[in-house]
GROMACS .gro file of C-alpha atoms in nm:
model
  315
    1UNK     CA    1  -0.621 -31.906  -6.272
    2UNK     CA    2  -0.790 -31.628  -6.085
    3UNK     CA    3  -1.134 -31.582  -5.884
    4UNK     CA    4  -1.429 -31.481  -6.056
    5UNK     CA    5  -1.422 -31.107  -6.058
    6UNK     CA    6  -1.778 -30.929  -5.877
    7UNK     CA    7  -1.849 -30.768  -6.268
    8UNK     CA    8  -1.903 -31.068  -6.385
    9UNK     CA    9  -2.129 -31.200  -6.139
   10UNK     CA   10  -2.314 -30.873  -6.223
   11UNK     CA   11  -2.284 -30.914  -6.567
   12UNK     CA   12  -2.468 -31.279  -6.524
   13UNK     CA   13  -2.759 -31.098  -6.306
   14UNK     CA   14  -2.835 -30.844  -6.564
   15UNK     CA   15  -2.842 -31.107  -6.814
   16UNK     CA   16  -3.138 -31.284  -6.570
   17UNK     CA   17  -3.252 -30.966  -6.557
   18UNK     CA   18  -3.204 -31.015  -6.205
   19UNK     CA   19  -2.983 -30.701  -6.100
   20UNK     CA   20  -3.125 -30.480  -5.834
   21UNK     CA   21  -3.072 -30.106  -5.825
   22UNK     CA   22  -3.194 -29.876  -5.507
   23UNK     CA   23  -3.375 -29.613  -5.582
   24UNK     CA   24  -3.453 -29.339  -5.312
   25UNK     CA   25  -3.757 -29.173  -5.225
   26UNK     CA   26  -3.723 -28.800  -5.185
   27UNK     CA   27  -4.030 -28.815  -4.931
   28UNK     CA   28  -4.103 -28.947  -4.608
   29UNK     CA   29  -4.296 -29.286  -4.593
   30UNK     CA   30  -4.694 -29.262  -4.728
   31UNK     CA   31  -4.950 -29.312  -4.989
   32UNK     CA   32  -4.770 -29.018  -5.229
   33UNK     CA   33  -4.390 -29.011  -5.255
   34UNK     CA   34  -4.193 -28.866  -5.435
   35UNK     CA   35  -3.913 -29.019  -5.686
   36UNK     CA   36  -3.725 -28.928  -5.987
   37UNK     CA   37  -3.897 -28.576  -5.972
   38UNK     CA   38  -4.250 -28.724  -6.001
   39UNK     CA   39  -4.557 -28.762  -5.747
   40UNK     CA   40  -4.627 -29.152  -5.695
   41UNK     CA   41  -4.906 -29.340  -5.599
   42UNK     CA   42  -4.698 -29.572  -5.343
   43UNK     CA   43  -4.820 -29.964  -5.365
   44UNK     CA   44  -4.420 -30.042  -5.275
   45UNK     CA   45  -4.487 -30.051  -4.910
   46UNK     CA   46  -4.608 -30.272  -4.600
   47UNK     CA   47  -4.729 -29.936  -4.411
   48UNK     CA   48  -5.076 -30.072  -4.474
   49UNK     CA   49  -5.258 -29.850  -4.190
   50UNK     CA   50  -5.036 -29.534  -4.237
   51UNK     CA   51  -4.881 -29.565  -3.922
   52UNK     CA   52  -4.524 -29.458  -4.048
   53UNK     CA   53  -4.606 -29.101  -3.989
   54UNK     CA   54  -4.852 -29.119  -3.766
   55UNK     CA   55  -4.835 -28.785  -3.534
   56UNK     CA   56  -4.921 -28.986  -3.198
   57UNK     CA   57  -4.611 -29.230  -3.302
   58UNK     CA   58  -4.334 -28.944  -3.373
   59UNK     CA   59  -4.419 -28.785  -3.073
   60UNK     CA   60  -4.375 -29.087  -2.879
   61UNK     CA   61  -4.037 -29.172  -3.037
   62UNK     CA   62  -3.907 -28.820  -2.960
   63UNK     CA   63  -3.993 -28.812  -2.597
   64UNK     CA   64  -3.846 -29.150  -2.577
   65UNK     CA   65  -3.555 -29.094  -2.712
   66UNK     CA   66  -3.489 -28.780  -2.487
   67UNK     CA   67  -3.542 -29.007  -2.203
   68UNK     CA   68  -3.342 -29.347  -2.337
   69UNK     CA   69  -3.102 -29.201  -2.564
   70UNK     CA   70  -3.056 -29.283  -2.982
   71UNK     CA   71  -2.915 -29.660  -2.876
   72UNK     CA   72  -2.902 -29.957  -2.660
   73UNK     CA   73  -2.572 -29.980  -2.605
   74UNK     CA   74  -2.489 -30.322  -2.582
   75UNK     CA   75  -2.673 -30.687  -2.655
   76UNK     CA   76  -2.956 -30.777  -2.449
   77UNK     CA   77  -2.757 -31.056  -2.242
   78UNK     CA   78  -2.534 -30.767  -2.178
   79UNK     CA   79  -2.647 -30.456  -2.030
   80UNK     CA   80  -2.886 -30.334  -2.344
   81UNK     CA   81  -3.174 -30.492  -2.165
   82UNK     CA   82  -3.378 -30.193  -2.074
   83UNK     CA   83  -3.681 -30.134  -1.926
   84UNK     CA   84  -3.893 -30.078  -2.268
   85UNK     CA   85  -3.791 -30.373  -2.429
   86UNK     CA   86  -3.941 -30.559  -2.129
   87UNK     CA   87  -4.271 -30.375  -2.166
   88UNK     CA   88  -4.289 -30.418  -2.522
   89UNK     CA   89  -4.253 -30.814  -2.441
   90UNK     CA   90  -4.474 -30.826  -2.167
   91UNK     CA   91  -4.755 -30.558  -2.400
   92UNK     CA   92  -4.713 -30.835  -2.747
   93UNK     CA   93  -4.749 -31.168  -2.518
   94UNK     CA   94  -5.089 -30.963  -2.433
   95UNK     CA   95  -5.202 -30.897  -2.716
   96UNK     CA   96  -5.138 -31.239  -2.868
   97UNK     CA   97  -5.265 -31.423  -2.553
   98UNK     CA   98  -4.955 -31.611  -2.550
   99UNK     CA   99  -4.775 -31.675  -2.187
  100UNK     CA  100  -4.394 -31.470  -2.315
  101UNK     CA  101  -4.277 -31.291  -2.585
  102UNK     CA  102  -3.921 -31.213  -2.729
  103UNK     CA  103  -3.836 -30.925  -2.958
  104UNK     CA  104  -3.592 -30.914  -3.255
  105UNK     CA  105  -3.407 -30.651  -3.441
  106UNK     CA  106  -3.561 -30.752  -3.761
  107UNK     CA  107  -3.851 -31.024  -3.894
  108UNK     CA  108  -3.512 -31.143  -4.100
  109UNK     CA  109  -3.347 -31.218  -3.729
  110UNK     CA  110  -3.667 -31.387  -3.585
  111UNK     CA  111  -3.710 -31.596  -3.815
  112UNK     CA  112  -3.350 -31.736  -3.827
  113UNK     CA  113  -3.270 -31.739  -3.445
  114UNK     CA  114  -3.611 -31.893  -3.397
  115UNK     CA  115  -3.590 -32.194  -3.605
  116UNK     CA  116  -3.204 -32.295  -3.638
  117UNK     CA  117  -3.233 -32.244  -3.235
  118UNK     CA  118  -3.484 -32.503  -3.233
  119UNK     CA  119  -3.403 -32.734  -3.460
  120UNK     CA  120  -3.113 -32.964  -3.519
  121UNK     CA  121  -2.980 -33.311  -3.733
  122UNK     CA  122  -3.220 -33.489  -3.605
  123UNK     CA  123  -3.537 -33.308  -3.658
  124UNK     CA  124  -3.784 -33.195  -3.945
  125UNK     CA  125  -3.907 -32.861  -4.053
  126UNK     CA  126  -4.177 -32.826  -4.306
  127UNK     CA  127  -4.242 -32.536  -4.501
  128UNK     CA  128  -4.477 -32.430  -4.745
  129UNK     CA  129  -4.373 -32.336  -5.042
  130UNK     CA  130  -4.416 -31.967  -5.073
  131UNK     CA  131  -4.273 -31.876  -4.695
  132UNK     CA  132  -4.085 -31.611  -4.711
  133UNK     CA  133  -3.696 -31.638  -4.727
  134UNK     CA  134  -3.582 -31.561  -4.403
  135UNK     CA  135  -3.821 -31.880  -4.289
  136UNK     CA  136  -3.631 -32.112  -4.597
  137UNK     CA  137  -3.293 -31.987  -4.446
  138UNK     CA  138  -3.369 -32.036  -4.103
  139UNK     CA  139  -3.435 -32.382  -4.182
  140UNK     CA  140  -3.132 -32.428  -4.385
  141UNK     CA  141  -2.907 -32.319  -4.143
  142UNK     CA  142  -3.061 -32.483  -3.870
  143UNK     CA  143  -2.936 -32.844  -4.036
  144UNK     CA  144  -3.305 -33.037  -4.001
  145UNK     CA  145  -3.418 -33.262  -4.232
  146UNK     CA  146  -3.630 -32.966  -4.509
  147UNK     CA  147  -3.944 -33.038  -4.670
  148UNK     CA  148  -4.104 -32.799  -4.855
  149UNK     CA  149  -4.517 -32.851  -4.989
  150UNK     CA  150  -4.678 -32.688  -5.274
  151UNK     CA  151  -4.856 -32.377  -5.164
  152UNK     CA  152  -5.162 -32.392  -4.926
  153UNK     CA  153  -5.149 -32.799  -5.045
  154UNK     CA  154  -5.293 -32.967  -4.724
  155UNK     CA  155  -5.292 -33.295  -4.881
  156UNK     CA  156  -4.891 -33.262  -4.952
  157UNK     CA  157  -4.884 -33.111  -4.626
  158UNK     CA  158  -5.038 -33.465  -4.454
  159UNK     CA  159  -4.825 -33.701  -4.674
  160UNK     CA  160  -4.473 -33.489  -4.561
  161UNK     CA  161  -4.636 -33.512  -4.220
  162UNK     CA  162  -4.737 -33.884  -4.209
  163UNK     CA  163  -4.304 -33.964  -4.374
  164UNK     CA  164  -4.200 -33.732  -4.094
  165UNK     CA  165  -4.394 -33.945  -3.836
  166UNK     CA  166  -4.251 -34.268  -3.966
  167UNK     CA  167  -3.880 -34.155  -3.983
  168UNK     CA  168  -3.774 -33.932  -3.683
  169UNK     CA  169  -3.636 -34.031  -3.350
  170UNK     CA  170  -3.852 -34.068  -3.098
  171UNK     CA  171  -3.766 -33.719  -2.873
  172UNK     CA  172  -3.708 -33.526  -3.274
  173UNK     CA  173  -3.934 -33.237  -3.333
  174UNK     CA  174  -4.119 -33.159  -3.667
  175UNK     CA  175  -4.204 -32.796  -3.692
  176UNK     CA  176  -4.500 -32.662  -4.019
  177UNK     CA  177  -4.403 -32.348  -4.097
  178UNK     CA  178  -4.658 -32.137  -4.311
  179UNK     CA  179  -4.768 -31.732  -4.354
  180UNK     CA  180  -5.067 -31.609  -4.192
  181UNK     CA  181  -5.103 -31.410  -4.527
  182UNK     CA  182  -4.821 -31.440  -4.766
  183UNK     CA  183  -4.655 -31.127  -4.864
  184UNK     CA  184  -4.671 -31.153  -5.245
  185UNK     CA  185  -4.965 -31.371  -5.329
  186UNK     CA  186  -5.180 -31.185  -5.065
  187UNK     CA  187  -5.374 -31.507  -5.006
  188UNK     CA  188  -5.447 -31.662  -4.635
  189UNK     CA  189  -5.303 -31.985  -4.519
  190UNK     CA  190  -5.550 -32.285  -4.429
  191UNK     CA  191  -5.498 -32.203  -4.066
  192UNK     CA  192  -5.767 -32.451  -3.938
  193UNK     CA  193  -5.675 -32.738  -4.145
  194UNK     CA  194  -5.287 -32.662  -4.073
  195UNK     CA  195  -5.372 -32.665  -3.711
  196UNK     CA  196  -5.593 -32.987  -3.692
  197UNK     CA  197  -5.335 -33.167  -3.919
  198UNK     CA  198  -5.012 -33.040  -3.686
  199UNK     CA  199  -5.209 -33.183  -3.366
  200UNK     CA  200  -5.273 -33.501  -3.553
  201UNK     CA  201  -4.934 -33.574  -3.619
  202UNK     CA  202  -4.758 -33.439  -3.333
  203UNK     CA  203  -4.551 -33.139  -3.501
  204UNK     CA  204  -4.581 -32.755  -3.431
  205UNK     CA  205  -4.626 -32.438  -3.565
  206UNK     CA  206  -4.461 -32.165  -3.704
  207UNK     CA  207  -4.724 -31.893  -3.799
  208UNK     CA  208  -4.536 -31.609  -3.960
  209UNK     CA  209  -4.788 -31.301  -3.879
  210UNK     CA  210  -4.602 -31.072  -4.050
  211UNK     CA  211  -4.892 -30.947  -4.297
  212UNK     CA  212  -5.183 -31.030  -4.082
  213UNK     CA  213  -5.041 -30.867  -3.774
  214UNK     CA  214  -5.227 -30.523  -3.722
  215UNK     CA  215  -5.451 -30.626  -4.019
  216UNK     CA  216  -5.682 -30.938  -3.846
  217UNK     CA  217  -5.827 -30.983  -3.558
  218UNK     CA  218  -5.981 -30.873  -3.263
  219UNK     CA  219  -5.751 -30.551  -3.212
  220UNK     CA  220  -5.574 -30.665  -3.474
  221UNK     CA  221  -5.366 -30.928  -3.317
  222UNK     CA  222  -5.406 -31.126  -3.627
  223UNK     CA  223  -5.552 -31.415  -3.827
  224UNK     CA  224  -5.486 -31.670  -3.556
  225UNK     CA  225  -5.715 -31.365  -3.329
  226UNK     CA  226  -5.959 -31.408  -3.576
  227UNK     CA  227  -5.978 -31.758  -3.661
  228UNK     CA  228  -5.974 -31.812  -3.255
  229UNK     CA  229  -5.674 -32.077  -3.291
  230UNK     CA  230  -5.390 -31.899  -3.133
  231UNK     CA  231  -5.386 -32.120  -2.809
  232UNK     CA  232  -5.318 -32.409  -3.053
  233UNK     CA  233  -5.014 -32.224  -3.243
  234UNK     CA  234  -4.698 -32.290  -3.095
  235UNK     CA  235  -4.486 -32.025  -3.257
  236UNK     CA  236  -4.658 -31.714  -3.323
  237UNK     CA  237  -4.405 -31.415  -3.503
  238UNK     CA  238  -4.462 -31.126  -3.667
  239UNK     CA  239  -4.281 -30.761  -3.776
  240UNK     CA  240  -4.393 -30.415  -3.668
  241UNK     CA  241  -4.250 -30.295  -4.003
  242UNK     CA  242  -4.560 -30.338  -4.131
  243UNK     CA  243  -4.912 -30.281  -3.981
  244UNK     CA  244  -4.734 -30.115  -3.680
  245UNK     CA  245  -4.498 -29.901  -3.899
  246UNK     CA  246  -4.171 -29.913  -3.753
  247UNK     CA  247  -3.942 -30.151  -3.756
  248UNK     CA  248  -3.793 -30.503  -3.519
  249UNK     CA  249  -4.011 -30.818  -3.427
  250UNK     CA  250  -4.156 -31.051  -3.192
  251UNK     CA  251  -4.193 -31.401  -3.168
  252UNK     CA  252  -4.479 -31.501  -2.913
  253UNK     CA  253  -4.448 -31.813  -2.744
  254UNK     CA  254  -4.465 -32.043  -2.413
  255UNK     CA  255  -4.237 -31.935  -2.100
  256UNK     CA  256  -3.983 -32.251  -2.204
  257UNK     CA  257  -3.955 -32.198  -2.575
  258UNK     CA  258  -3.915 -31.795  -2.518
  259UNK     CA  259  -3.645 -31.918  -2.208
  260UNK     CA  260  -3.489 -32.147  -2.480
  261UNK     CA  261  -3.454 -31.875  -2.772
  262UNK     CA  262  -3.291 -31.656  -2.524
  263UNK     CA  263  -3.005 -31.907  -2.459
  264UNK     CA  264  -2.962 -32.043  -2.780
  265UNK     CA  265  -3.096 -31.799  -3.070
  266UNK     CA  266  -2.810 -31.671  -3.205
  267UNK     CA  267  -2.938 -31.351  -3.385
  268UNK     CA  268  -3.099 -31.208  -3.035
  269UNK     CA  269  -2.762 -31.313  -2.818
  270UNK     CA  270  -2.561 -31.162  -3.054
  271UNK     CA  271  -2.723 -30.857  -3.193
  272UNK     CA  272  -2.707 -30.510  -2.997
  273UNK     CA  273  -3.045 -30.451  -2.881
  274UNK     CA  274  -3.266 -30.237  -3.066
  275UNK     CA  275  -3.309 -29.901  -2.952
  276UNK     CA  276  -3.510 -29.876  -2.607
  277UNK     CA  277  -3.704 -29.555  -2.777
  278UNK     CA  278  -3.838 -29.793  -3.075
  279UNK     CA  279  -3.934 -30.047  -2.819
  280UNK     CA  280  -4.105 -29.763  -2.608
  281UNK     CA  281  -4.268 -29.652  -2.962
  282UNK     CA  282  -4.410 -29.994  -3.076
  283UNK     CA  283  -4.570 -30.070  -2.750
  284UNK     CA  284  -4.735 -29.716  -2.819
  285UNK     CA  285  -4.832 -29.834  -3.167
  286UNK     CA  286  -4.980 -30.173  -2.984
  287UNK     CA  287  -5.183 -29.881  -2.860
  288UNK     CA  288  -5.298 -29.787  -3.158
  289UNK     CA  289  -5.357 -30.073  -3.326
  290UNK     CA  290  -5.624 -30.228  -3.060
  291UNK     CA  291  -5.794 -29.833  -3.060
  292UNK     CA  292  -6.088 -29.709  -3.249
  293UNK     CA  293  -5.789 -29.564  -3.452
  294UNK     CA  294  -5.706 -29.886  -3.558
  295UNK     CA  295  -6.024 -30.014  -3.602
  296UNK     CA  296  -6.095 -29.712  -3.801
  297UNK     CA  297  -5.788 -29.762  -4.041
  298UNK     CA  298  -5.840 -30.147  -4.121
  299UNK     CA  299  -6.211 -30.012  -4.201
  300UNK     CA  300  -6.047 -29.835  -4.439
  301UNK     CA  301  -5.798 -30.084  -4.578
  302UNK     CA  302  -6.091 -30.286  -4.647
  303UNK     CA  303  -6.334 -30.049  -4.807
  304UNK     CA  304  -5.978 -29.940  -5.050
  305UNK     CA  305  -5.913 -30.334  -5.143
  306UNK     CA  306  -6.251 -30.334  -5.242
  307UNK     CA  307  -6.226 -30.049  -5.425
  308UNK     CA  308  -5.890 -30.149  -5.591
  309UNK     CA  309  -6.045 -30.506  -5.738
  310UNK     CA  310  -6.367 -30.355  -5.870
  311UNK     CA  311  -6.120 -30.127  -6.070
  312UNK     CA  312  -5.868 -30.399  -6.133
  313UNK     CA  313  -5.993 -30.720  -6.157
  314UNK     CA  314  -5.685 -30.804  -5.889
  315UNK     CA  315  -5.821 -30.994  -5.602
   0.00000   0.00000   0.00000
């Protein structure tokens, strides 16, 4: 008897026609790349405001790193806790109107530390059913009791809610977990109705910003900017590998639950900080985004989504 060699796993994933191959640009980030010897139209990426090579942000990650170096160093509980990374924190908790802030190496390590930190046995985490997979794993590994609702569903949403009230403990938490706009449908979550329904039934929220950070909202701080409900969202996180153009995350909360992540999310205590100069960068492209620039660009975004589904038919 012997293990299952990796070729055959591979052999079952091309079968699915499931296997993934990288393929490398021969370009820098933008609108036209170039792969494979060809010019491409580029609708492969999340740089939806063209911030990836934006001249204001290069120049800003140069002179940073000349004054911070390539690297942290260390983890932040360690001595890679540098001043930038505490601007950055103190710039997104700003701009989301929230009282603290945490950032993360990746939306991948947000989403993970954030829920299995806060979540145990005993409590419930419900997700709809397109969130992305970081949020599914998070919840997974976090050991809470996973319910998952067909997408945007509210009615599924209030019968998992109304179960979840009848069975926990009395001192167990119930977290909703949804998309602000979800990455592959490109359709906005019921943020209202998810709200009024979480406060009805004593759970929180999870609002994963990721595609609606930069995009909505006044500055573009968001849908829950836009919708005016971000004082009622318990857990607000988002990426600034997309909008913003570079790379890490945030998760914007209250002083406790930011105090709590920091003592028990394992992907920020045990991750080396990211680079000072990218934190110095993305509270640059913070900037940006709440600029005329910015403005200017999600004009733009707009008026070219328009201009895609009148050619397309895609909405």
């Amino acid at each position: 008897m012997t293990n299952r060699s990796p070729a055959q796993d591979l052999e079952a994933l091309s079968g699915q026609d499931l296997r993934r191959k990288l393929r490398p640009l021969n370009s820098s980030q933008g609108a036209i790349v170039e792969s494979g010897g060809r010019s491409l139209i580029n609708f492969a990426a999340n740089d939806y405001l063209g911030f990836a090579n934006e001249p204001e942000l290069i120049d800003t990650f140069q002179t940073a790193i000349g004054q911070w170096g390539v690297g942290s160093g260390s983890s932040r509980l360690l001595s890679g806790s540098q001043p930038p990374h505490h601007e950055l924190e103190e710039r997104i908790a700003a701009h989301k109107g929230t009282a603290r802030a945490l950032s993360f190496s990746s939306g991948y390590a947000a989403s993970v530390g954030t829920l299995s930190a806060l979540l145990g046995p005993d409590d419930w985490v419900i997700l709809d059913k397109l969130s992305h997979a970081s949020l599914i794993d998070g919840a997974r590994l976090s050991g809470a009791k996973l319910r998952i609702f067909p997408h945007n569903r509210i009615d599924k949403l209030e019968d998992l809610l109304k179960k979840a009230q009848l069975a926990r403990k009395p001192d167990s938490r119930v977290i909703v977990v949804t998309e602000g706009i979800f990455s592959m449908d490109g359709d906005a979550c019921p943020l209202s109705e998810i709200v009024r329904l979480k406060d009805e039934y004593g759970a929180w929220l999870l609002l994963d910003e990721a595609h609606s950070y930069g995009v909505f909202g006044k500055e573009g701080a968001g849908l829950a900017s836009e919708l005016g409900l971000g004082n009622h969202i318990e857990l607000q996180l988002g990426t600034f590998s997309k909008a913003a153009g570079l790379s890490g995350a945030y998760l914007a909360a209250s002083s406790d639950l930011v105090e709590l992540l920091i003592n028990r999310a394992r992907s920020f205590i045990y991750s080396t900080a990211p680079p000072p100069a990218l934190a110095a960068t993305a509270c640059r492209a913070i900037d940006l985004l709440a600029s005329n620039l910015g403005n200017s660009r999600r004009q733009q975004l707009s008026e070219l989504r328009k201009e895609f589904t009148k050619l397309t038919g895609i909405a």
